[in-house]
PDB file of C-alpha atoms in Angstrom:
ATOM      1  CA  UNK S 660     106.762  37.053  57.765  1.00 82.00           C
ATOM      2  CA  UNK S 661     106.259  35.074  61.213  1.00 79.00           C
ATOM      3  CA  UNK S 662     103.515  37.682  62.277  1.00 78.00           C
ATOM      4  CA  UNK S 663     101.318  36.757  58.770  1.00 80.00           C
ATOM      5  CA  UNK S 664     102.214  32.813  59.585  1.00 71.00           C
ATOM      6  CA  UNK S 665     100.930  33.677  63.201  1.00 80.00           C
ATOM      7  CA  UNK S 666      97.741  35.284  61.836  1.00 74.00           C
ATOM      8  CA  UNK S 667      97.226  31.928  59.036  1.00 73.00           C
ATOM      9  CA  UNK S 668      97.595  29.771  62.212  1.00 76.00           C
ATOM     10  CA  UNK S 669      95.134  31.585  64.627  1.00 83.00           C
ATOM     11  CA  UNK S 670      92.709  31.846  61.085  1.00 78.00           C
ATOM     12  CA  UNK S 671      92.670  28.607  60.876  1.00 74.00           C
ATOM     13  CA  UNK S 672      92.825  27.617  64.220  1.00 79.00           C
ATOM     14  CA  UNK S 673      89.017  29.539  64.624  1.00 78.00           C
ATOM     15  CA  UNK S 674      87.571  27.813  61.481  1.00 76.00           C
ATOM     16  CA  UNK S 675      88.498  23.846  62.639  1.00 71.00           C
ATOM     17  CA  UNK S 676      87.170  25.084  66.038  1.00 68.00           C
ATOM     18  CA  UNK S 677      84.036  26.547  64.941  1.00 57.00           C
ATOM     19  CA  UNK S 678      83.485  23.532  62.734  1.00 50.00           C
ATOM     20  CA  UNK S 679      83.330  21.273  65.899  1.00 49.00           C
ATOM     21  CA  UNK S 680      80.859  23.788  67.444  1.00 53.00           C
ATOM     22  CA  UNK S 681      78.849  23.427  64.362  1.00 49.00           C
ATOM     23  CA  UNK S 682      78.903  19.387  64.420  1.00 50.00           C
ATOM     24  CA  UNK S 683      78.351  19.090  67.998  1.00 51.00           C
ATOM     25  CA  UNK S 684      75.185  21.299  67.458  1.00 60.00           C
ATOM     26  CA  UNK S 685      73.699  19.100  65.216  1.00 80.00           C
ATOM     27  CA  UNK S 686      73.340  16.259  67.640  1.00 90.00           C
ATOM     28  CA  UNK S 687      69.731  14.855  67.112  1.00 93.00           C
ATOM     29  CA  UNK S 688      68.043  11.993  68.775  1.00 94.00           C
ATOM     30  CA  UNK S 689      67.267   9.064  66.671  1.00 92.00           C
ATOM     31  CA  UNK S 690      63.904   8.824  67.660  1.00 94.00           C
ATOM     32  CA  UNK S 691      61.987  11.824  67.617  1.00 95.00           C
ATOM     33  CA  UNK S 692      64.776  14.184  65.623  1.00 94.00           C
ATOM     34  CA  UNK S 693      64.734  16.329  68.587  1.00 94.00           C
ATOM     35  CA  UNK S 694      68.268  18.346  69.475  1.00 94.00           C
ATOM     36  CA  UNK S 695      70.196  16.337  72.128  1.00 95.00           C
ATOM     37  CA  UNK S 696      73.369  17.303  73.687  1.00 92.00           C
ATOM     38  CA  UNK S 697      76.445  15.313  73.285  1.00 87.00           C
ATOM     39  CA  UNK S 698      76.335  13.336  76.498  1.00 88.00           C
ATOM     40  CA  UNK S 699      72.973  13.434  77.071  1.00 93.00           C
ATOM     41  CA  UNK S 700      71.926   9.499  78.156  1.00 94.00           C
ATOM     42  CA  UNK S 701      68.133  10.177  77.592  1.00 95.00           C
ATOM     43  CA  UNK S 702      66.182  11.970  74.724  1.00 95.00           C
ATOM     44  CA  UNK S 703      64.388  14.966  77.011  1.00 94.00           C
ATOM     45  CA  UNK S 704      61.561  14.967  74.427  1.00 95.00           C
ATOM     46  CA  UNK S 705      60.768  10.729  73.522  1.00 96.00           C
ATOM     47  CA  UNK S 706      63.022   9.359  76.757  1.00 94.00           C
ATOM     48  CA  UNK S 707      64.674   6.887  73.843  1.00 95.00           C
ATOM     49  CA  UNK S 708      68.232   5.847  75.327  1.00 94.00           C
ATOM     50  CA  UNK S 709      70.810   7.375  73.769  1.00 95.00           C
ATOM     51  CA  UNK S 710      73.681   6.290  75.140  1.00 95.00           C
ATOM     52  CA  UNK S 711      74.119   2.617  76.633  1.00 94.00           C
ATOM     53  CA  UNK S 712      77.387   0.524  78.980  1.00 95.00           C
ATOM     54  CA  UNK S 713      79.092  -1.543  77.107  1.00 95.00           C
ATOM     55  CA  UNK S 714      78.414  -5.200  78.945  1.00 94.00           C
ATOM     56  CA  UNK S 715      81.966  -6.044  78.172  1.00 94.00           C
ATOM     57  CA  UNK S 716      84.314  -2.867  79.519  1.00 95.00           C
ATOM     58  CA  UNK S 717      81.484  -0.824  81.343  1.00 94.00           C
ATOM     59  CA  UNK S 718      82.402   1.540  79.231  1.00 94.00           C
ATOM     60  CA  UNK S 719      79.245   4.953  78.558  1.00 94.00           C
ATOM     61  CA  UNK S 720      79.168   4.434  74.220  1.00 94.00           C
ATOM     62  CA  UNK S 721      76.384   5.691  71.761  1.00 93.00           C
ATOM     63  CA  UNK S 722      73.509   3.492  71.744  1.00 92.00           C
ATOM     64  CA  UNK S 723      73.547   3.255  67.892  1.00 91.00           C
ATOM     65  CA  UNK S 724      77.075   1.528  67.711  1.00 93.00           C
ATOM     66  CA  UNK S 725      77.420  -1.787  66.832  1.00 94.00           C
ATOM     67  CA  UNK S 726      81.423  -2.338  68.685  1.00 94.00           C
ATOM     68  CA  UNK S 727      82.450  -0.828  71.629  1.00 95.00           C
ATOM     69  CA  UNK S 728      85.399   1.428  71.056  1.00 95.00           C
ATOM     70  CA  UNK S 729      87.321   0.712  73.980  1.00 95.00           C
ATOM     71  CA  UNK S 730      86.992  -3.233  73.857  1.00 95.00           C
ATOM     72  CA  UNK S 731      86.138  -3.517  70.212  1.00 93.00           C
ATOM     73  CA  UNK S 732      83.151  -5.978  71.527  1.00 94.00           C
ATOM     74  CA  UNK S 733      79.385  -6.477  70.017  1.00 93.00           C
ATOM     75  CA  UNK S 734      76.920  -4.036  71.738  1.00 90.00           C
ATOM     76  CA  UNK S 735      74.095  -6.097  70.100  1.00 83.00           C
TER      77      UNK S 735
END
């Protein structure tokens, strides 16, 4: 019985972590729809800014958010 619940765990274990793989994969710039990687500050195709500092914190966010995480203040 506790090797089959060991098995379920590491089973399911391998699908949530593939499933990040798979999302992180799918990063895209919002430019150009070019593949970007997940901390990547620049778009290697357009050069759009990806990611900005929050003027508030200092903070490295996505360029596309409207609050800062971290501070919860207006990146517009």
């Amino acid at each position: 019985m506790l090797l089959i619940f060991i098995v379920a765990v590491i089973f399911l274990s391998l699908i949530l972590f593939d499933e990040d793989n798979n999302n992180k994969k799918d990063a895209r710039c919002p430019n150009c729809n070019s593949k970007v990687g997940e901390n990547d500050i620049f778009c290697a195709v357009c050069k759009s800014r990806l990611m900005v500092n929050c003027k508030s914190c200092g903070k490295i966010v996505n360029a596309r958010w409207s609050y800062c995480p971290y501070c919860s203040k207006s990146l517009k």
